[in-house]
Coordinates of C-alpha atoms in Angstrom, one line a residue:
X1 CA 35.2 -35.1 11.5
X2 CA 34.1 -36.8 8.4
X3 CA 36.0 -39.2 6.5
X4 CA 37.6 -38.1 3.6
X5 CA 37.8 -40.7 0.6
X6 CA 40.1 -39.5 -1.8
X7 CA 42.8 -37.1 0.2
X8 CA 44.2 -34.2 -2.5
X9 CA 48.1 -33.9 -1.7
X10 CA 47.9 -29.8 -2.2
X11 CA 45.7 -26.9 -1.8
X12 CA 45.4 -23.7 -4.1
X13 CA 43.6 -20.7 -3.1
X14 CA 41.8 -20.5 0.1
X15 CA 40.1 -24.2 0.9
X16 CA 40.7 -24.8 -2.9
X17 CA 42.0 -28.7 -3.4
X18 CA 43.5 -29.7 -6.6
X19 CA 41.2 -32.3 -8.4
X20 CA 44.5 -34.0 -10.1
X21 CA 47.8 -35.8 -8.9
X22 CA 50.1 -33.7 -6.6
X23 CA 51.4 -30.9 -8.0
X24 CA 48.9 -31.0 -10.8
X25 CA 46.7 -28.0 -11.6
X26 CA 43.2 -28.0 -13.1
X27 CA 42.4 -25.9 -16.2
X28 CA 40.2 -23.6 -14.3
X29 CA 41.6 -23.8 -11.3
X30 CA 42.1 -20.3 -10.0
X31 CA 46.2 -19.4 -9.3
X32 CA 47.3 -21.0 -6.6
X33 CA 49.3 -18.7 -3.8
X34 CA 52.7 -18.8 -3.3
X35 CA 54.0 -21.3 0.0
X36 CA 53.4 -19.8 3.7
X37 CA 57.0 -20.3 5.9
X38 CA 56.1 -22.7 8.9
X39 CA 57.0 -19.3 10.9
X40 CA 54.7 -17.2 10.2
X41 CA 52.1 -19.6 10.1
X42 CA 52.6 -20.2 13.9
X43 CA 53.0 -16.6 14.6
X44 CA 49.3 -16.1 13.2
X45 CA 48.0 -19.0 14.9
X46 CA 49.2 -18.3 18.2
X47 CA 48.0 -14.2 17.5
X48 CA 44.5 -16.1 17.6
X49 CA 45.1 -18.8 20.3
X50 CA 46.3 -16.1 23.0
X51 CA 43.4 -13.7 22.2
X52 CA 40.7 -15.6 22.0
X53 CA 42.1 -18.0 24.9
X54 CA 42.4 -14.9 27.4
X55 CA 38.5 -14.3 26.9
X56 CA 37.7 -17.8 29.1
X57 CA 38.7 -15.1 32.0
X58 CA 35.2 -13.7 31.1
X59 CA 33.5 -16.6 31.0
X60 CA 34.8 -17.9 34.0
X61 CA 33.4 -14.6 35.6
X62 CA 30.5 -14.6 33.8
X63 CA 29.5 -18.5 34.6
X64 CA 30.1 -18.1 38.2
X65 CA 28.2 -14.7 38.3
X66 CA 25.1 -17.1 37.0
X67 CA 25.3 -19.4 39.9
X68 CA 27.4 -22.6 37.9
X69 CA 29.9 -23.8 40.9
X70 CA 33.6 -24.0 40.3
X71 CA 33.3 -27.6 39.1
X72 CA 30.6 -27.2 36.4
X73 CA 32.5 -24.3 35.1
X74 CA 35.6 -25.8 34.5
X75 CA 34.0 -29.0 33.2
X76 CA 32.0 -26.7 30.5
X77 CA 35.1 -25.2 29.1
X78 CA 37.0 -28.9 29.5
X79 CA 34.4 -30.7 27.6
X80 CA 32.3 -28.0 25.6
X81 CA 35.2 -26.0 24.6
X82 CA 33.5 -23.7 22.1
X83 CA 33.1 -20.1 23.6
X84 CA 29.8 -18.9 22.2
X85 CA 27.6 -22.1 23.3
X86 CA 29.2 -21.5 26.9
X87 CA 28.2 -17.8 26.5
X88 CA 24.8 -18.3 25.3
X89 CA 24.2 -21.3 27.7
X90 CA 25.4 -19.6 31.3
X91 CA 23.8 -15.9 29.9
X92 CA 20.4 -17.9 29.1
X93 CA 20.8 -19.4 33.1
X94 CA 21.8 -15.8 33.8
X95 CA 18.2 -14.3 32.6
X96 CA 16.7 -16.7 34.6
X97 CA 15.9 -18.3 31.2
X98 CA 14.6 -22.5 31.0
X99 CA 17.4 -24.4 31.4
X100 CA 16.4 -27.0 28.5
X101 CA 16.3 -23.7 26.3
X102 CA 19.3 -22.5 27.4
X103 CA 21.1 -26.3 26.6
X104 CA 19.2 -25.6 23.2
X105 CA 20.3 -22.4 22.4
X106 CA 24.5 -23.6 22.9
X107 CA 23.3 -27.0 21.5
X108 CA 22.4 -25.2 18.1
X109 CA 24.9 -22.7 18.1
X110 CA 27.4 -25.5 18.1
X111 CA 26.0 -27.0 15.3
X112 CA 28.1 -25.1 13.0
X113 CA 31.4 -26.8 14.5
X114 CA 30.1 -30.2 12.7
X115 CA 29.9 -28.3 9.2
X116 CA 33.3 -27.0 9.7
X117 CA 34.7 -30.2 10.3
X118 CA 33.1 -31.4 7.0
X119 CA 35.9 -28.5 5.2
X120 CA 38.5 -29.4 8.0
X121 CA 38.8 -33.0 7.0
X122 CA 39.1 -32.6 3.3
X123 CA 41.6 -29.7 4.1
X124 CA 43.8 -31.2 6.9
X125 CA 43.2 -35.0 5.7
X126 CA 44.3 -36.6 9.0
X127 CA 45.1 -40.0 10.1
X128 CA 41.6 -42.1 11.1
X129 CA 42.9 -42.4 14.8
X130 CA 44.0 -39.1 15.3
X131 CA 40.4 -37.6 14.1
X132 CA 38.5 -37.8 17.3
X133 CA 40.8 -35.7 19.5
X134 CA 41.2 -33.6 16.8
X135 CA 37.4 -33.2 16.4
X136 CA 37.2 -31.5 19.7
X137 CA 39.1 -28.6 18.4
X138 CA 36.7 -27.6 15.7
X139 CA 35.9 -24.3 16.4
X140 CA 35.6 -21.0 14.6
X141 CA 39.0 -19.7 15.6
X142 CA 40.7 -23.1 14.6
X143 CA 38.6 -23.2 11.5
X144 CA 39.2 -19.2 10.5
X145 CA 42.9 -20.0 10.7
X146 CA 43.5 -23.4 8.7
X147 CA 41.2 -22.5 5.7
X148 CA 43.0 -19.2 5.4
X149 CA 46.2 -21.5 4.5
X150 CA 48.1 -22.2 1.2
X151 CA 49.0 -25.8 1.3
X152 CA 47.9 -29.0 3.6
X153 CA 51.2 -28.9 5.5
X154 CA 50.4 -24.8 7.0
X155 CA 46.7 -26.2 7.4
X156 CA 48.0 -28.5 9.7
X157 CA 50.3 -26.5 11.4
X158 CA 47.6 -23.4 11.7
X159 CA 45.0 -25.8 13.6
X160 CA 47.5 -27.5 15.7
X161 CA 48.9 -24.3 17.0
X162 CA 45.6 -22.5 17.0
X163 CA 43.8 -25.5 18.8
X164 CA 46.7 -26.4 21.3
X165 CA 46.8 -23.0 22.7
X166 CA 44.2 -21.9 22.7
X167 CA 42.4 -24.5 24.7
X168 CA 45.7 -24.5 26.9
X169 CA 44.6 -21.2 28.0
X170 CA 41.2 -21.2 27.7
X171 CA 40.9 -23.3 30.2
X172 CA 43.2 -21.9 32.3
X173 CA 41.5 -18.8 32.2
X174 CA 38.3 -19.5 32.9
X175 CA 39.3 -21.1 35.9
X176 CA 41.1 -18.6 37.2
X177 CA 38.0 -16.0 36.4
X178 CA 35.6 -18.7 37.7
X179 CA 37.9 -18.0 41.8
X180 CA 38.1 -14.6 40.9
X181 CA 34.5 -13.8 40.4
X182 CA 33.9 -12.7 44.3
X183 CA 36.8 -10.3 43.9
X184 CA 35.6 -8.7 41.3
X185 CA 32.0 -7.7 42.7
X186 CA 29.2 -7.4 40.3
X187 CA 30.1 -8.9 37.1
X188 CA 27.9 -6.9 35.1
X189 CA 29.3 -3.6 35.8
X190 CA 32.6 -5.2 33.9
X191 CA 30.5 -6.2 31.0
X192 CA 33.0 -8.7 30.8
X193 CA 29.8 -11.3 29.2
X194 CA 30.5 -9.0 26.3
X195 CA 34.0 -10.3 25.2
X196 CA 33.2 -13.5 23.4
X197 CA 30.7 -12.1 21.6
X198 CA 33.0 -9.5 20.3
X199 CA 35.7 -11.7 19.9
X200 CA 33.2 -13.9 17.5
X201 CA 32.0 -11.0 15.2
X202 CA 35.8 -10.0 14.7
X203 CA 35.9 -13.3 13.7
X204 CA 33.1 -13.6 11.7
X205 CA 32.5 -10.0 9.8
X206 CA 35.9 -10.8 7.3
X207 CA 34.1 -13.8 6.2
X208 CA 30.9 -12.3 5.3
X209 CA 31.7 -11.2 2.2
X210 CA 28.5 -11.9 -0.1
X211 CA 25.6 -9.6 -0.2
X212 CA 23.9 -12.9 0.5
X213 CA 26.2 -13.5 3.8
X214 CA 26.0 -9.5 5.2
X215 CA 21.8 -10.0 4.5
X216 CA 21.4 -13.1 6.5
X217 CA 23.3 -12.1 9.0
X218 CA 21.4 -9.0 9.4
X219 CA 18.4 -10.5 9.2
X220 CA 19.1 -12.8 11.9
X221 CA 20.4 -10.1 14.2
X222 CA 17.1 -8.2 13.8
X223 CA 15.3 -11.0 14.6
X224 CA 17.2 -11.9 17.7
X225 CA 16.7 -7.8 19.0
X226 CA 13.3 -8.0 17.9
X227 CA 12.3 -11.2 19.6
X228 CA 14.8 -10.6 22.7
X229 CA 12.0 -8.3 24.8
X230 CA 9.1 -10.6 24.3
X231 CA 10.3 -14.5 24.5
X232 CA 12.5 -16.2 27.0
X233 CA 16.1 -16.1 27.2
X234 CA 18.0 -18.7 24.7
X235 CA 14.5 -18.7 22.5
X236 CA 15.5 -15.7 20.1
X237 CA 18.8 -17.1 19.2
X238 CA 17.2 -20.3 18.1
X239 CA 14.5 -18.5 16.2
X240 CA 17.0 -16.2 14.6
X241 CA 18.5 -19.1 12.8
X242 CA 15.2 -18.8 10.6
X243 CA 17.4 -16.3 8.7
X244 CA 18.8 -18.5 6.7
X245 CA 16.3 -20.2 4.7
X246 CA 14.3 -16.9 4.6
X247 CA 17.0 -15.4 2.6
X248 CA 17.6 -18.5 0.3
X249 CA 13.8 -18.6 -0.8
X250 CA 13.9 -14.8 -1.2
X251 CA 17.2 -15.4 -3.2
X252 CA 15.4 -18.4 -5.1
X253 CA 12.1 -16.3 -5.7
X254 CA 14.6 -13.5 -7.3
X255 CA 16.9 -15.4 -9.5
X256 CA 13.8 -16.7 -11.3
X257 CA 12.4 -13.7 -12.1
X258 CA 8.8 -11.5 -12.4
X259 CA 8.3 -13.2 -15.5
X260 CA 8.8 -16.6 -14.4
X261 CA 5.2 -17.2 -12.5
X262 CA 3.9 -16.0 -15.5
X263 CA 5.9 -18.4 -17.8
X264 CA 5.0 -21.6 -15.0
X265 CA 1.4 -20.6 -15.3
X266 CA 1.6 -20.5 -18.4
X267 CA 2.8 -24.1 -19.1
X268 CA 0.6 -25.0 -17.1
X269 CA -2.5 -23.9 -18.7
X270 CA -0.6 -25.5 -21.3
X271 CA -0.7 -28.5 -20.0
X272 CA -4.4 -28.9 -19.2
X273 CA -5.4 -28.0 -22.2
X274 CA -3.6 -30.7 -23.7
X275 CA -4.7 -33.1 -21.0
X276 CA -8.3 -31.8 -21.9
X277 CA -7.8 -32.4 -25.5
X278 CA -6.5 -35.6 -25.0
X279 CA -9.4 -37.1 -22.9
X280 CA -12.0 -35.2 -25.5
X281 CA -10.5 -37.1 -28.4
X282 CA -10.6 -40.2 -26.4
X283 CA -14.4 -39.9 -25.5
X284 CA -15.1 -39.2 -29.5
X285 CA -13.4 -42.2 -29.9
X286 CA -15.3 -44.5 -27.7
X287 CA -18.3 -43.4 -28.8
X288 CA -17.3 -44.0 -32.2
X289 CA -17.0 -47.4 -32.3
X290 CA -20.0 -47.8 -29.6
X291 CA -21.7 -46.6 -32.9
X292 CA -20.3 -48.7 -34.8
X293 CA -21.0 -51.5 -32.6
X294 CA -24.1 -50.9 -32.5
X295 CA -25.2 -50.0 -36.6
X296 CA -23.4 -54.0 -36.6
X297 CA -26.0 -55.4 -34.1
X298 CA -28.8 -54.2 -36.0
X299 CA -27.9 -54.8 -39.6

């Protein structure tokens, strides 16, 4: 998690800091909500940490369905600990898919955890030591619950409780799915690989609340359907990522304008013509006194 140089003491509105001394309120700051009780804070927190933790039962199923022993299972969920780069990694080694492509698919998908602990820090503002282990438990469900806080103290509380149980069972989950694969039978007729999956777009759709947001994210499904049939397993997530800056030139293209090509062409028709005008008059010039030069010479 990244270091935070100057820690605000309170938080406003969702991820809002206060720019000022505690208890200080900028001009423009928008209202600040009312304090959370430490109760229902933790009664939220562990809603998430015991639903999303009772999914590693799938992907203890589903990772021992794609031929991952006992052992590499449980070391993925100890170590890894972020559900949808497990999910895309073993379902990648599932579809018999490259298993460099399938480390770069859950590689890139877990990307995002570094850009939440960019918010994290300023938001929870912990001790230097305590960051590391901490870091570890940047994940969407920790993140979705502490930026959703009114103050720095329910952040806290929210990330601790979200993170502690739900790696708690997590783990314990996906070991217990991991012996219970052979019992089950085919692991596909559960569809059991679908649960994380779900789990992350109940997650994700409240927070995609731009036009922007709901586009990209459309766009980047498409692409990953469109691409799925016709390139190896793992390769369409990593190309659906393109979304993003596809959207953010169209977006840059359409705040500018129709007329603003125009207006750039013009200025810079503009601008050759006075670069033309300038190197004209400076040719009349030397010729000028190469005339003058001469008519000296010869009188």
């Amino acid at each position: 998690m990244a270091e935070q140089t100057a820690p605000p003491e309170s938080i406003g509105a969702t991820g809002v800091l206060s720019a000022g001394p505690p208890g200080a309120v900028a001009p423009d700051a928008p209202p600040q909500r009312p304090d959370k009780p430490d109760a229902a804070v933790v009664r939220d927190a562990l809603g998430v940490g015991i639903a999303v933790g009772l999914s590693g039962f799938a992907f203890g199923v589903t990772a021992a369905g794609s031929g991952l022993s006992l052992l590499q299972i449980c070391a993925l969920s100890l170590l890894v600990f972020t559900g949808a780069s497990q999910f895309a990694l073993v379902g990648a080694l599932a579809a018999g898919g490259n298993p460099y492509t399938a480390a770069a698919g859950a590689f890139f998908l877990g990307v995002r955890n570094a850009f939440y602990g960019l918010r994290l820090s300023q938001l929870l503002a912990l001790p230097r030591a305590v960051r590391p282990f901490a870091a570890h438990w940047v994940i969407d469900e920790t993140t979705a619950v502490t930026v959703a806080q009114p103050t720095r103290r329910a952040a806290r509380i929210g990330f601790t409780v979200t993170g502690l149980t739900l790696y708690v069972l997590w783990n314990l989950t996906t070991l217990v799915g991991a012996m219970g694969a052979e019992a089950l039978g085919d692991t596909d007729v559960w569809g059991l690989d679908a649960a994380s999956p779900a789990v992350f777009l109940a997650l994700l759709a409240p927070m995609l609340k731009s036009t922007t947001e709901r586009v990209t994210a459309a766009l980047a499904v498409l692409l990953a359907l469109t691409l799925l049939p016709v390139l190896p397993a793992g390769v369409p997530v990593l190309l659906s990522a393109l979304a993003a800056p596809v959207v953010l030139f169209l977006m840059g293209r359409r705040k500018k304008g129709p007329g603003a090509a125009a207006q750039e062409e013009r200025a810079i028709q503009k601008d050759t013509a006075a670069q033309k005008k300038a190197t004209e008059k400076t040719a009349t010039t030397e010729k000028k006194e190469t005339t003058e030069k001469k008519g000296g010479r010869d009188s």
